[in-house]
Amino acid sequence: EPEVTQTPSHQVTQMGQEVILRCVPISNHLYFYWYRQILGQKVEFLVSFYNNEISEKSEIFDDQFSVERPDGSNFTLKIRSTKLEDSAMYFCASIPPRASHTEQYFGPGTRLTVT
Amino acid sequence: RKEVEQDPGPFNVPEGATVAFNCTYSNSASQSFFWYRQDCRKEPKLLMSVYSSGNEDGRFTAQLNRASQYISLLIRDSKLSDSATYLCVVNPGDYGQNFVFGPGTRLSVLP
């Protein structure tokens, strides 16, 4: 069964550094998402991406964040200058072409630790 | 008012018990509803979609009450492997809109 993949599984970085989190969504999926989950808290939406542009973004997704689909398969989340509070699990998700009750398929996540 | 609310938990139940999870959502225009389960430090995985007529999958039964904006999940004959956090998830709009997650309810099934 096709899966969403993410790399790296764990990233440790120093405050102020830039990080790029990578995702490969399922190949025929159309919408892509980034969510984050701070330890012990709920999953929060960051941004959605459709047709090579941002479809929607949350208040969390400020100027420090950007997303890109540099080729036909990868979908990246860049954090320009990391802060301690960016430490979290970051999940990529995608959905297939329109169907009733379309579920989101999640990747295994990247655990980001900012020191 | 929070968008999706769930029982705070945790629930600690013995093997074989029946356990019920409750969820309410604030956006009356919400379109579709799901229960996901999440194991510690893992990604959410779809447990089941929730349909207006209610639906069952083995030991799991989901119900939706649109008038009350309420969703439930019932697990019968709980197993040790059911131990996880159960997330109530709502799609507030049309296809493509981001999902809104509840805070989750943690379940521990004890031997």
XYZ file of C-alpha atoms in Angstrom:
226
model
C 0.000 0.000 0.000
C 1.440 3.430 -0.888
C 2.581 5.533 2.039
C 3.554 9.088 2.812
C 7.228 9.180 3.733
C 9.159 11.808 5.665
C 12.818 12.503 6.252
C 14.618 12.830 8.525
C 12.877 10.973 11.320
C 14.658 13.111 13.900
C 16.409 16.444 13.442
C 18.351 18.254 16.132
C 19.275 21.844 15.423
C 20.468 24.913 17.258
C 18.275 27.930 17.782
C 18.512 30.320 14.845
C 19.435 27.662 12.308
C 17.412 26.860 9.226
C 15.862 23.421 8.832
C 14.170 21.732 5.914
C 11.775 18.895 6.559
C 11.021 16.647 3.633
C 7.954 14.692 2.649
C 7.036 12.498 -0.279
C 3.238 12.368 -0.514
C 1.409 9.498 -2.170
C 1.853 9.879 -5.902
C -1.688 10.539 -7.153
C -2.691 12.707 -4.203
C -3.659 16.298 -4.808
C -3.628 18.221 -1.545
C -0.663 18.238 0.811
C -0.523 19.422 4.390
C 1.858 20.109 7.200
C 0.747 19.722 10.781
C 2.727 19.962 13.975
C 2.271 18.435 17.399
C 4.100 19.821 20.386
C 4.764 17.069 22.926
C 1.654 16.400 24.982
C -0.513 18.719 22.921
C -2.945 18.318 20.054
C -2.178 18.118 16.362
C -2.270 21.621 14.849
C -2.667 22.598 11.219
C 0.113 24.657 9.648
C -0.479 24.867 5.914
C -2.126 23.193 2.954
C -0.818 23.157 -0.609
C -2.663 22.516 -3.836
C -1.782 23.017 -7.463
C 1.670 24.327 -6.587
C 0.531 27.052 -4.246
C -0.540 27.540 -0.655
C -4.242 26.876 -0.295
C -4.642 27.777 3.355
C -2.419 28.561 6.312
C -2.871 28.960 10.031
C -1.720 31.725 12.356
C 1.221 29.521 13.332
C 2.535 29.602 9.757
C 4.276 32.968 9.924
C 7.083 34.414 7.824
C 9.568 32.003 9.341
C 7.878 29.133 7.538
C 7.732 28.329 3.863
C 6.685 25.359 1.779
C 7.770 24.217 -1.611
C 7.210 21.430 -4.066
C 10.560 21.571 -5.871
C 9.847 18.588 -8.113
C 7.002 16.204 -8.825
C 7.429 14.189 -5.678
C 8.939 16.112 -2.761
C 7.058 18.528 -0.543
C 9.207 20.503 1.888
C 8.684 22.644 4.961
C 11.411 25.167 5.711
C 11.813 26.950 9.018
C 14.142 29.880 8.453
C 15.394 30.641 11.935
C 14.326 28.039 14.440
C 13.158 28.907 17.931
C 12.998 26.686 21.001
C 9.212 26.614 20.698
C 9.467 25.056 17.217
C 10.441 21.794 18.892
C 7.651 19.400 17.940
C 6.649 16.486 15.732
C 5.942 17.655 12.212
C 3.567 15.524 10.178
C 3.034 15.682 6.463
C -0.298 14.479 5.090
C -1.984 14.143 1.731
C -5.392 13.284 0.342
C -6.396 11.434 -2.814
C -8.584 12.868 -5.559
C -12.035 13.864 -4.387
C -14.184 11.192 -2.828
C -16.818 11.225 -0.145
C -15.321 11.127 3.318
C -11.795 11.684 2.114
C -9.392 10.758 4.859
C -5.940 12.283 5.225
C -2.950 9.988 5.042
C -0.169 10.902 7.424
C 3.545 10.340 7.187
C 5.484 9.001 10.179
C 6.596 12.468 11.198
C 9.861 14.283 11.813
C 10.748 15.003 15.401
C 12.410 18.414 15.498
C 14.440 19.306 18.562
C 15.711 22.879 18.817
C 18.407 23.426 21.433
C -15.284 27.725 22.541
C -12.753 25.159 21.311
C -13.444 23.744 17.864
C -13.296 20.071 18.787
C -13.520 18.886 22.359
C -13.077 15.426 23.806
C -13.243 13.721 27.174
C -10.042 14.675 28.976
C -9.147 11.140 30.042
C -7.081 9.135 30.585
C -9.268 6.064 30.638
C -7.838 3.023 32.385
C -9.942 -0.062 31.754
C -9.450 -3.818 32.186
C -9.199 -6.107 29.191
C -12.618 -7.031 27.882
C -14.271 -3.828 29.034
C -16.443 -1.613 26.881
C -15.273 1.964 26.651
C -16.946 5.011 25.120
C -15.333 8.181 23.831
C -17.253 11.401 23.343
C -16.518 14.359 21.130
C -18.267 17.627 20.339
C -17.531 20.081 17.564
C -18.423 23.745 17.261
C -18.746 24.272 13.507
C -22.236 23.181 12.486
C -21.243 23.265 8.815
C -18.656 20.526 9.300
C -18.765 17.969 6.549
C -17.020 14.800 7.569
C -15.831 13.173 10.739
C -13.257 10.626 11.677
C -11.721 8.769 14.553
C -7.962 8.395 14.368
C -5.768 6.577 16.816
C -2.301 7.725 17.732
C 0.346 5.677 19.449
C 3.003 7.456 21.453
C 5.209 9.624 19.199
C 3.683 8.106 16.058
C 1.508 9.533 13.337
C -2.296 9.549 13.553
C -3.813 6.557 11.787
C -7.382 6.356 10.597
C -9.500 4.119 12.765
C -12.802 4.797 11.076
C -14.849 7.404 9.299
C -18.097 8.405 10.970
C -21.253 8.398 8.901
C -24.605 9.981 9.675
C -26.291 6.622 9.975
C -23.665 5.316 12.359
C -21.243 2.601 11.410
C -19.576 -0.409 12.889
C -16.295 -2.134 12.196
C -15.805 -5.233 14.280
C -15.516 -4.162 17.906
C -15.723 -0.468 17.022
C -18.931 1.533 16.610
C -19.089 5.192 15.681
C -22.115 7.465 15.941
C -22.796 10.965 14.723
C -25.502 13.321 15.939
C -25.447 16.394 13.716
C -28.172 18.165 15.657
C -26.152 17.963 18.863
C -22.813 18.246 17.061
C -21.687 15.162 18.867
C -19.619 12.158 17.811
C -18.966 8.994 19.750
C -16.782 5.923 19.534
C -17.510 2.695 21.356
C -14.933 -0.041 21.752
C -16.252 -3.389 22.895
C -14.182 -6.222 24.361
C -11.126 -3.995 24.613
C -7.691 -5.519 23.993
C -4.278 -4.537 25.308
C -3.438 -3.419 21.770
C -6.235 -0.843 21.902
C -4.109 1.231 24.277
C -3.503 4.505 22.430
C -4.775 8.054 22.190
C -8.040 8.397 20.290
C -8.401 11.547 18.243
C -11.696 12.987 17.116
C -11.093 14.709 13.789
C -13.423 16.986 11.856
C -13.285 18.289 8.326
C -14.966 21.678 8.716
C -15.669 22.242 5.043
C -15.249 21.032 1.542
C -12.768 18.650 0.003
C -9.219 19.830 0.623
C -9.826 21.812 3.777
C -7.507 21.091 6.661
C -8.637 18.734 9.368
C -9.308 20.008 12.883
C -8.130 17.702 15.628
C -9.468 17.251 19.108
C -6.961 17.026 21.950
C -7.376 13.257 22.139
C -8.354 10.877 24.907
C -5.760 8.425 26.109
C -6.836 4.855 26.702
C -4.871 2.310 28.687
C -6.206 -1.242 28.634
C -4.872 -3.123 31.613
C -4.292 -6.894 31.862
